[in-house]
Coordinates of C-alpha atoms in Angstrom, one line a residue:
Chain A
X1 CA 9.3 -73.6 -2.4
X2 CA 7.1 -73.7 0.7
X3 CA 9.3 -73.8 3.8
X4 CA 6.7 -74.4 6.4
X5 CA 6.4 -78.0 7.5
X6 CA 2.7 -77.8 8.4
X7 CA 1.7 -76.5 5.0
X8 CA 4.0 -78.9 3.3
X9 CA 2.2 -81.8 5.1
X10 CA -1.2 -80.6 3.8
X11 CA 0.3 -80.0 0.3
X12 CA 1.9 -83.5 0.2
X13 CA -1.5 -85.1 1.4
X14 CA -3.4 -83.3 -1.4
X15 CA -0.9 -84.1 -4.1
X16 CA -0.7 -87.7 -3.1
X17 CA -4.4 -88.4 -2.5
X18 CA -6.4 -86.1 -4.9
X19 CA -6.3 -85.0 -8.5
X20 CA -6.5 -81.3 -7.6
X21 CA -3.6 -78.9 -7.0
X22 CA -2.6 -77.5 -3.7
X23 CA -3.4 -73.8 -3.3
X24 CA -0.8 -71.9 -1.3
X25 CA -2.2 -68.7 0.2
X26 CA 1.1 -66.7 0.3
X27 CA -0.6 -63.4 0.7
X28 CA -2.2 -64.4 4.1
X29 CA 0.9 -66.2 5.1
X30 CA 3.0 -63.1 4.6
X31 CA 0.4 -60.9 6.2
X32 CA 0.5 -62.7 9.5
X33 CA 4.2 -63.2 9.4
X34 CA 4.9 -59.5 9.0
X35 CA 2.6 -58.7 11.9
X36 CA 4.2 -61.2 14.2
X37 CA 7.7 -60.1 13.2
X38 CA 6.8 -56.5 13.9
X39 CA 4.8 -56.9 17.0
X40 CA 5.8 -60.1 18.8
X41 CA 9.0 -61.4 17.1
X42 CA 10.0 -63.8 19.8
X43 CA 6.8 -65.7 20.0
X44 CA 7.0 -69.6 20.0
X45 CA 5.3 -71.7 17.3
X46 CA 5.6 -68.9 14.7
X47 CA 5.5 -71.5 11.8
X48 CA 2.5 -73.2 13.2
X49 CA 0.5 -70.0 13.7
X50 CA 1.3 -68.6 10.3
X51 CA 0.4 -72.0 8.8
X52 CA -3.0 -72.1 10.5
X53 CA -3.9 -68.6 9.5
X54 CA -2.9 -69.1 5.9
X55 CA -4.6 -72.6 5.7
X56 CA -7.8 -71.2 7.1
X57 CA -8.1 -69.0 3.9
X58 CA -6.9 -71.9 1.7
X59 CA -9.8 -74.0 3.2
X60 CA -12.3 -71.3 2.3
X61 CA -10.8 -71.0 -1.3
X62 CA -11.3 -74.7 -1.8
X63 CA -14.9 -74.4 -0.8
X64 CA -15.3 -71.5 -3.2
X65 CA -13.8 -73.6 -5.9
X66 CA -16.4 -76.3 -5.3
X67 CA -19.0 -74.0 -6.6
X68 CA -17.1 -73.3 -9.9
X69 CA -15.6 -76.7 -10.7
X70 CA -18.1 -79.5 -10.8
X71 CA -15.6 -82.1 -12.1
X72 CA -13.8 -82.2 -8.9
X73 CA -16.4 -80.8 -6.6
X74 CA -16.3 -83.6 -4.0
X75 CA -12.5 -83.2 -3.7
X76 CA -12.8 -79.4 -3.3
X77 CA -15.4 -79.8 -0.5
X78 CA -13.6 -82.5 1.3
X79 CA -10.2 -80.9 1.0
X80 CA -11.7 -77.7 2.5
X81 CA -13.1 -79.8 5.4
X82 CA -9.8 -81.7 5.8
X83 CA -7.8 -78.4 6.2
X84 CA -10.3 -77.0 8.7
X85 CA -9.9 -80.1 10.9
X86 CA -6.1 -80.1 10.4
X87 CA -5.9 -76.7 11.8
X88 CA -7.9 -77.8 14.9
X89 CA -5.8 -80.9 15.3
X90 CA -2.4 -79.2 15.2
X91 CA -3.5 -76.5 17.7
X92 CA -4.7 -79.3 20.0
X93 CA -1.6 -81.3 19.6
X94 CA 0.5 -78.4 20.6
X95 CA -1.8 -77.5 23.5
X96 CA -2.5 -74.0 22.1
X97 CA -5.9 -74.0 23.5
X98 CA -6.2 -70.2 23.7
X99 CA -5.5 -70.0 20.0
X100 CA -8.0 -72.8 19.3
X101 CA -10.7 -70.7 21.0
X102 CA -9.7 -67.7 18.9
X103 CA -9.8 -69.7 15.7
X104 CA -13.1 -71.3 16.6
X105 CA -15.0 -68.2 17.6
X106 CA -13.6 -66.0 14.9
X107 CA -14.2 -68.5 12.2
X108 CA -17.7 -68.9 13.4
X109 CA -18.1 -65.1 13.2
X110 CA -16.6 -65.1 9.6
X111 CA -19.0 -67.8 8.5
X112 CA -22.0 -65.9 10.0
X113 CA -20.8 -62.8 8.2
X114 CA -20.4 -64.7 4.9
X115 CA -24.0 -66.0 5.3
X116 CA -25.1 -62.3 5.8
X117 CA -23.0 -61.2 2.8
X118 CA -20.7 -59.2 5.0
X119 CA -16.9 -59.4 4.5
X120 CA -16.0 -58.4 8.1
X121 CA -13.0 -60.4 9.3
X122 CA -11.1 -59.8 12.6
X123 CA -9.2 -63.1 12.7
X124 CA -5.7 -61.6 12.3
X125 CA -6.3 -58.8 14.9
X126 CA -7.6 -61.3 17.4
X127 CA -4.8 -63.8 16.9
X128 CA -2.3 -61.1 17.4
X129 CA -4.2 -59.8 20.5
X130 CA -4.3 -63.3 21.9
X131 CA -0.6 -63.9 21.3
X132 CA 0.3 -60.6 23.1
X133 CA -1.7 -61.5 26.2
Chain B
X1 CA -35.9 -99.5 17.1
X2 CA -36.1 -96.9 19.9
X3 CA -32.6 -96.6 21.3
X4 CA -33.5 -93.4 23.2
X5 CA -36.2 -95.3 25.1
X6 CA -33.8 -98.1 26.0
X7 CA -31.2 -95.5 27.2
X8 CA -33.8 -93.4 29.1
X9 CA -32.8 -90.4 27.0
X10 CA -34.8 -87.3 27.5
X11 CA -35.5 -86.4 23.9
X12 CA -37.1 -83.0 24.9
X13 CA -34.1 -81.9 26.9
X14 CA -31.8 -83.0 24.0
X15 CA -33.8 -81.0 21.5
X16 CA -33.9 -78.0 23.8
X17 CA -30.1 -78.1 24.1
X18 CA -29.6 -78.3 20.4
X19 CA -31.9 -75.2 20.0
X20 CA -30.0 -73.4 22.8
X21 CA -26.8 -73.9 20.9
X22 CA -28.3 -72.5 17.7
X23 CA -30.2 -69.6 19.4
X24 CA -27.1 -67.9 20.7
X25 CA -26.1 -66.1 17.5
X26 CA -28.6 -63.3 16.9
X27 CA -27.3 -62.7 13.3
X28 CA -27.9 -66.2 12.2
X29 CA -30.2 -65.7 9.2
X30 CA -33.7 -66.8 10.1
X31 CA -34.4 -68.6 6.9
X32 CA -31.3 -70.8 7.3
X33 CA -32.2 -71.4 10.9
X34 CA -35.6 -72.6 9.9
X35 CA -34.1 -74.9 7.3
X36 CA -31.6 -76.3 9.8
X37 CA -34.4 -76.9 12.4
X38 CA -36.4 -78.8 9.7
X39 CA -33.3 -80.9 8.9
X40 CA -32.6 -81.7 12.5
X41 CA -36.0 -82.0 14.1
X42 CA -38.0 -83.6 11.2
X43 CA -36.7 -87.0 12.1
X44 CA -33.2 -88.6 12.5
X45 CA -32.1 -91.4 14.8
X46 CA -30.0 -89.2 17.2
X47 CA -27.6 -92.1 17.5
X48 CA -24.6 -90.0 18.5
X49 CA -26.2 -88.0 21.3
X50 CA -27.8 -91.1 22.6
X51 CA -24.4 -92.7 23.0
X52 CA -23.1 -89.6 24.8
X53 CA -25.9 -89.9 27.3
X54 CA -25.2 -93.6 27.6
X55 CA -21.5 -93.1 28.2
X56 CA -22.3 -90.7 31.0
X57 CA -24.2 -93.4 33.0
X58 CA -20.9 -95.0 33.8
X59 CA -19.7 -92.1 35.9
X60 CA -21.2 -89.3 38.0
X61 CA -23.0 -87.4 35.3
X62 CA -24.1 -83.8 35.3
X63 CA -27.3 -84.1 33.2
X64 CA -27.3 -80.5 31.9
X65 CA -23.6 -80.7 30.8
X66 CA -23.9 -84.1 29.3
X67 CA -27.0 -83.2 27.2
X68 CA -25.2 -80.1 26.0
X69 CA -22.2 -82.2 24.8
X70 CA -24.7 -84.7 23.3
X71 CA -26.3 -81.7 21.3
X72 CA -22.8 -80.7 20.1
X73 CA -22.3 -84.2 18.7
X74 CA -25.6 -84.0 16.9
X75 CA -24.6 -80.7 15.3
X76 CA -21.2 -82.2 14.2
X77 CA -23.2 -85.0 12.5
X78 CA -25.6 -82.4 10.9
X79 CA -22.7 -80.4 9.5
X80 CA -21.3 -83.5 7.9
X81 CA -24.8 -84.4 6.4
X82 CA -25.0 -80.9 4.8
X83 CA -21.7 -81.4 3.0
X84 CA -22.4 -85.0 2.2
X85 CA -25.6 -84.1 0.5
X86 CA -23.8 -81.7 -1.9
X87 CA -21.2 -84.5 -2.6
X88 CA -23.9 -87.1 -3.2
X89 CA -26.0 -84.6 -5.3
X90 CA -28.9 -85.5 -3.1
X91 CA -32.1 -83.3 -3.6
X92 CA -33.9 -84.5 -0.5
X93 CA -33.1 -85.7 3.0
X94 CA -35.7 -86.8 5.6
X95 CA -38.5 -85.7 3.2
X96 CA -37.2 -82.2 3.0
X97 CA -35.3 -80.4 0.2
X98 CA -31.5 -80.4 1.0
X99 CA -29.9 -77.3 2.2
X100 CA -27.9 -76.7 -1.0
X101 CA -30.9 -77.1 -3.3
X102 CA -32.6 -74.3 -1.3
X103 CA -29.6 -72.0 -0.8
X104 CA -26.9 -72.9 -3.4
X105 CA -23.7 -74.9 -2.8
X106 CA -21.6 -72.0 -1.4
X107 CA -24.1 -71.1 1.3
X108 CA -24.6 -74.7 2.2
X109 CA -20.9 -75.2 2.6
X110 CA -20.5 -72.1 4.7
X111 CA -23.5 -73.2 6.9
X112 CA -21.7 -76.5 7.5
X113 CA -18.5 -74.7 8.3
X114 CA -20.5 -72.5 10.7
X115 CA -21.8 -75.5 12.6
X116 CA -18.2 -77.0 12.8
X117 CA -16.9 -73.7 14.1
X118 CA -19.8 -73.4 16.6
X119 CA -19.1 -76.9 18.0
X120 CA -15.4 -76.4 18.1
X121 CA -16.0 -73.2 20.1
X122 CA -18.0 -75.1 22.6
X123 CA -15.6 -78.0 22.8
X124 CA -12.7 -75.6 23.3
X125 CA -14.4 -74.5 26.5
X126 CA -14.3 -78.0 28.1
X127 CA -11.6 -78.7 30.6
X128 CA -10.5 -82.0 29.3
X129 CA -7.8 -81.7 26.6
X130 CA -7.8 -85.3 25.9
X131 CA -11.4 -85.8 25.2
X132 CA -11.4 -84.9 21.6
X133 CA -8.2 -86.0 20.1
X134 CA -7.3 -89.1 21.9
X135 CA -10.4 -90.8 20.9
X136 CA -11.3 -89.2 17.6
X137 CA -9.8 -87.0 15.0
X138 CA -12.0 -85.3 12.5
X139 CA -9.0 -85.4 10.1
X140 CA -9.3 -89.2 10.1
X141 CA -12.9 -88.8 9.0
X142 CA -12.0 -86.3 6.3
X143 CA -9.0 -88.4 5.1
X144 CA -11.2 -91.4 4.9
X145 CA -13.8 -89.4 2.8
X146 CA -11.1 -88.2 0.5
X147 CA -9.7 -91.8 0.1
X148 CA -13.3 -93.0 -0.6
X149 CA -13.5 -90.7 -3.6
X150 CA -10.6 -92.6 -5.2
X151 CA -12.4 -95.9 -4.5
X152 CA -15.7 -94.9 -6.2
X153 CA -16.6 -97.6 -8.8
X154 CA -13.3 -99.3 -7.8
X155 CA -14.4 -102.9 -7.6
X156 CA -11.1 -104.1 -6.4
X157 CA -11.8 -102.7 -2.9
X158 CA -10.9 -105.3 -0.3
X159 CA -12.9 -106.4 2.7
X160 CA -10.2 -104.8 4.9
X161 CA -10.4 -101.5 3.1
X162 CA -14.2 -101.5 3.5
X163 CA -14.0 -102.1 7.3
X164 CA -11.4 -99.3 7.7
X165 CA -13.6 -97.0 5.7
X166 CA -16.7 -98.0 7.8
X167 CA -14.8 -97.5 11.0
X168 CA -13.6 -94.0 10.1
X169 CA -16.9 -92.9 8.4
X170 CA -19.3 -94.0 11.1
X171 CA -18.0 -95.9 14.1
X172 CA -15.4 -93.4 15.2
X173 CA -17.9 -90.6 15.7
X174 CA -20.3 -92.9 17.6
X175 CA -17.3 -94.0 19.8
X176 CA -16.2 -90.4 20.3
X177 CA -19.8 -89.5 21.3
X178 CA -19.9 -92.3 23.9
X179 CA -16.4 -91.5 25.3
X180 CA -17.3 -87.8 25.4
X181 CA -20.2 -88.5 27.7
X182 CA -18.1 -91.0 29.7
X183 CA -15.1 -88.6 30.1
X184 CA -17.3 -85.7 31.1
X185 CA -18.7 -87.9 33.9
X186 CA -15.2 -89.0 35.2
X187 CA -15.4 -92.6 34.0
X188 CA -12.2 -94.6 34.8
X189 CA -9.6 -95.4 32.0
X190 CA -10.4 -99.1 32.2
X191 CA -14.1 -98.5 31.6
X192 CA -13.3 -96.0 28.9
X193 CA -11.4 -98.7 27.1
X194 CA -14.3 -101.1 27.4
X195 CA -16.8 -98.6 26.1
X196 CA -14.5 -97.7 23.2
X197 CA -14.3 -101.3 22.1
X198 CA -18.0 -101.8 22.6
X199 CA -19.0 -98.6 20.6
X200 CA -16.5 -99.0 17.8
X201 CA -17.7 -102.6 17.0
X202 CA -21.3 -101.6 17.4
X203 CA -20.8 -98.7 15.1
X204 CA -19.2 -100.9 12.4
X205 CA -22.1 -103.3 12.7
X206 CA -24.6 -100.5 12.5
X207 CA -23.1 -99.2 9.3
X208 CA -22.8 -102.6 7.7
X209 CA -26.6 -103.0 8.4
X210 CA -27.3 -99.6 6.9
X211 CA -25.4 -100.6 3.9
X212 CA -27.6 -103.8 3.6
X213 CA -30.8 -101.7 4.1
X214 CA -29.7 -99.6 1.1
X215 CA -30.5 -102.6 -0.9
X216 CA -33.2 -104.3 1.0
X217 CA -35.5 -101.6 2.6
X218 CA -38.6 -100.3 0.9
X219 CA -37.4 -97.2 -1.0
X220 CA -40.3 -95.1 0.4
X221 CA -38.8 -95.7 3.9
X222 CA -35.3 -95.2 2.7
X223 CA -36.3 -91.9 1.0
X224 CA -34.0 -92.7 -1.9
X225 CA -33.8 -95.5 -4.6
X226 CA -32.7 -98.9 -3.6
X227 CA -29.0 -99.3 -4.3
X228 CA -28.3 -95.6 -4.2
X229 CA -24.9 -96.2 -2.7
X230 CA -23.9 -98.4 -5.7
X231 CA -25.3 -95.8 -8.1
X232 CA -23.1 -93.2 -6.4
X233 CA -20.1 -95.5 -6.9
X234 CA -19.8 -96.4 -3.2
X235 CA -18.8 -100.0 -3.0
X236 CA -20.3 -101.5 0.2
X237 CA -20.1 -105.0 1.7
X238 CA -23.1 -106.6 -0.3
X239 CA -21.4 -105.5 -3.5
X240 CA -18.0 -106.9 -2.3
X241 CA -19.5 -110.3 -1.6
X242 CA -21.5 -110.2 -4.9
X243 CA -18.1 -109.8 -6.7
X244 CA -17.1 -113.3 -5.5
X245 CA -20.0 -114.8 -7.5
X246 CA -18.6 -115.2 -11.0
X247 CA -22.2 -115.2 -12.5
X248 CA -22.8 -111.6 -11.5
X249 CA -19.4 -110.2 -10.9
X250 CA -18.8 -109.5 -14.6
X251 CA -22.0 -107.5 -14.9
X252 CA -21.3 -105.4 -11.8
X253 CA -17.7 -104.7 -12.9
X254 CA -19.1 -103.0 -16.1
X255 CA -20.9 -100.4 -14.0
X256 CA -19.6 -96.9 -14.0
X257 CA -20.9 -93.3 -13.5
X258 CA -22.4 -93.4 -17.0
X259 CA -24.4 -96.6 -16.6
X260 CA -28.1 -96.4 -17.1
X261 CA -30.7 -96.7 -14.4
X262 CA -31.7 -100.1 -15.9
X263 CA -28.1 -101.4 -15.8
X264 CA -27.9 -100.5 -12.2
X265 CA -31.2 -101.9 -11.4
X266 CA -30.4 -105.1 -13.1
X267 CA -27.2 -105.5 -10.9
X268 CA -29.1 -104.5 -7.8
X269 CA -31.6 -107.3 -8.4
X270 CA -28.8 -109.8 -8.9
X271 CA -27.2 -108.7 -5.6
X272 CA -30.5 -109.1 -3.9
X273 CA -31.0 -112.7 -5.3
X274 CA -27.4 -113.7 -4.4
X275 CA -26.1 -114.8 -1.0
X276 CA -24.3 -111.4 -0.6
X277 CA -27.0 -110.0 1.8
X278 CA -26.9 -113.0 4.0
X279 CA -23.1 -113.0 4.1
X280 CA -23.1 -109.3 5.0
X281 CA -25.5 -109.9 7.9
X282 CA -23.2 -112.5 9.2
X283 CA -20.4 -110.0 9.2
X284 CA -22.7 -107.5 10.9
X285 CA -23.4 -110.1 13.5
X286 CA -19.7 -110.8 14.0
X287 CA -19.1 -107.2 15.0
X288 CA -22.2 -107.3 17.3
X289 CA -20.5 -110.3 19.0
X290 CA -17.3 -108.4 19.4
X291 CA -19.3 -105.6 21.1
X292 CA -20.8 -108.1 23.5
X293 CA -17.4 -109.6 24.1
X294 CA -16.0 -106.2 24.9
X295 CA -18.3 -105.7 27.9
X296 CA -17.9 -109.2 29.4
X297 CA -15.6 -107.9 32.2
X298 CA -17.6 -104.7 32.8
X299 CA -19.2 -104.8 36.2
X300 CA -21.7 -101.9 36.5
X301 CA -25.4 -101.6 37.1
X302 CA -25.9 -99.9 33.7
X303 CA -24.3 -102.7 31.8
X304 CA -27.7 -104.2 31.1
X305 CA -28.4 -101.1 29.0
X306 CA -25.5 -102.0 26.7
X307 CA -26.8 -105.5 26.4
X308 CA -30.3 -104.3 25.6
X309 CA -29.0 -102.1 22.8
X310 CA -27.1 -105.1 21.3
X311 CA -30.4 -107.2 21.6
X312 CA -32.3 -104.4 19.9
X313 CA -29.8 -104.2 17.0
X314 CA -29.9 -107.9 16.7
X315 CA -33.7 -107.8 16.3
X316 CA -33.2 -105.3 13.5
X317 CA -30.7 -107.5 11.8
X318 CA -31.7 -111.1 12.2

């Protein structure tokens, strides 16, 4: 049972509008939740931040699946795009502009690294750093 | 049709701004940059950035900043083209091999994502929180594209559904581009509303006409076979009108993803001979009229430019 309302929204959208299953990235969700609980437990919007972080990797997973599953390839591509834009949208709606900047610049670097066959990823550390500031 | 000329858009400056945005990341692989340059600079109508510049004329525009924002809108559009080409299984675009045929699907998807992240990074630096999400949500565009998948080869699509799809697919980004330039230049709320109504209706008209051209234009100019939208299962306005003609509706309704090229061609010829194209043109004209009506109460020296664009589009259409 997914308890996070932001992730549930995406899950419901995918289940209602597409033939593919929702992929819940529990590992990334728990990874950021543990860091937040340990380092900045009183932070506001904990649910939203954990959802954005976890959904970012869900989006990449869908794009990865687009290369393996040709039957539903368009859906995998479009769902990946949809989730990426959903992250931006909810950060904007909640006026979390500083986090939007972190997500935008870090995801850009992650994409550049992927294009260079490099797995370096500093998103989590930079989110935590931004939240502490 | 040279909208850039009508709007006094400095194409060289625009292209330089696009290059500047792409040149900032040193680790951007050279071969991908070359392919991206080919895709962006080989041709393309630059509709979105032109509308950004146009919107800026209704306020006190800072040319450098406006052209930078215009370049951002072109890159958002480019990212969507890269992903669309994979979905449409297109081998070529604007006479060049598509990005995914050269680099594989995964790298093409990541390149599209990179462009989206790059543009988001720039947009997040602007000091106008309402610019992006009050006028335009990328999620609307994505939702529309997802819903479109369920409408492929669905011959029961209604006129209203088609217009909603057209608005989300094309018109919203054109409107967002125009409002972006306008907001950046401090245009009043009243004028923003007028420009929104103008651009959204013009955008719908523009897409309807593109859907007509998919059937009527020389395939050498189109760069793809006539009726490619129908072959991909995308039901556009000429098809919707053809379905009201009992003589050809039954043939069209039999089409599916396994139909042969001859079966598609047969239906495409029937559509061309029917009244569907003329009826579609009338609807396109109706949205042009709505755009014209939207600016009736606008009192600004640059209003004539908006009228000239409409006249130019009318020339293209009728």
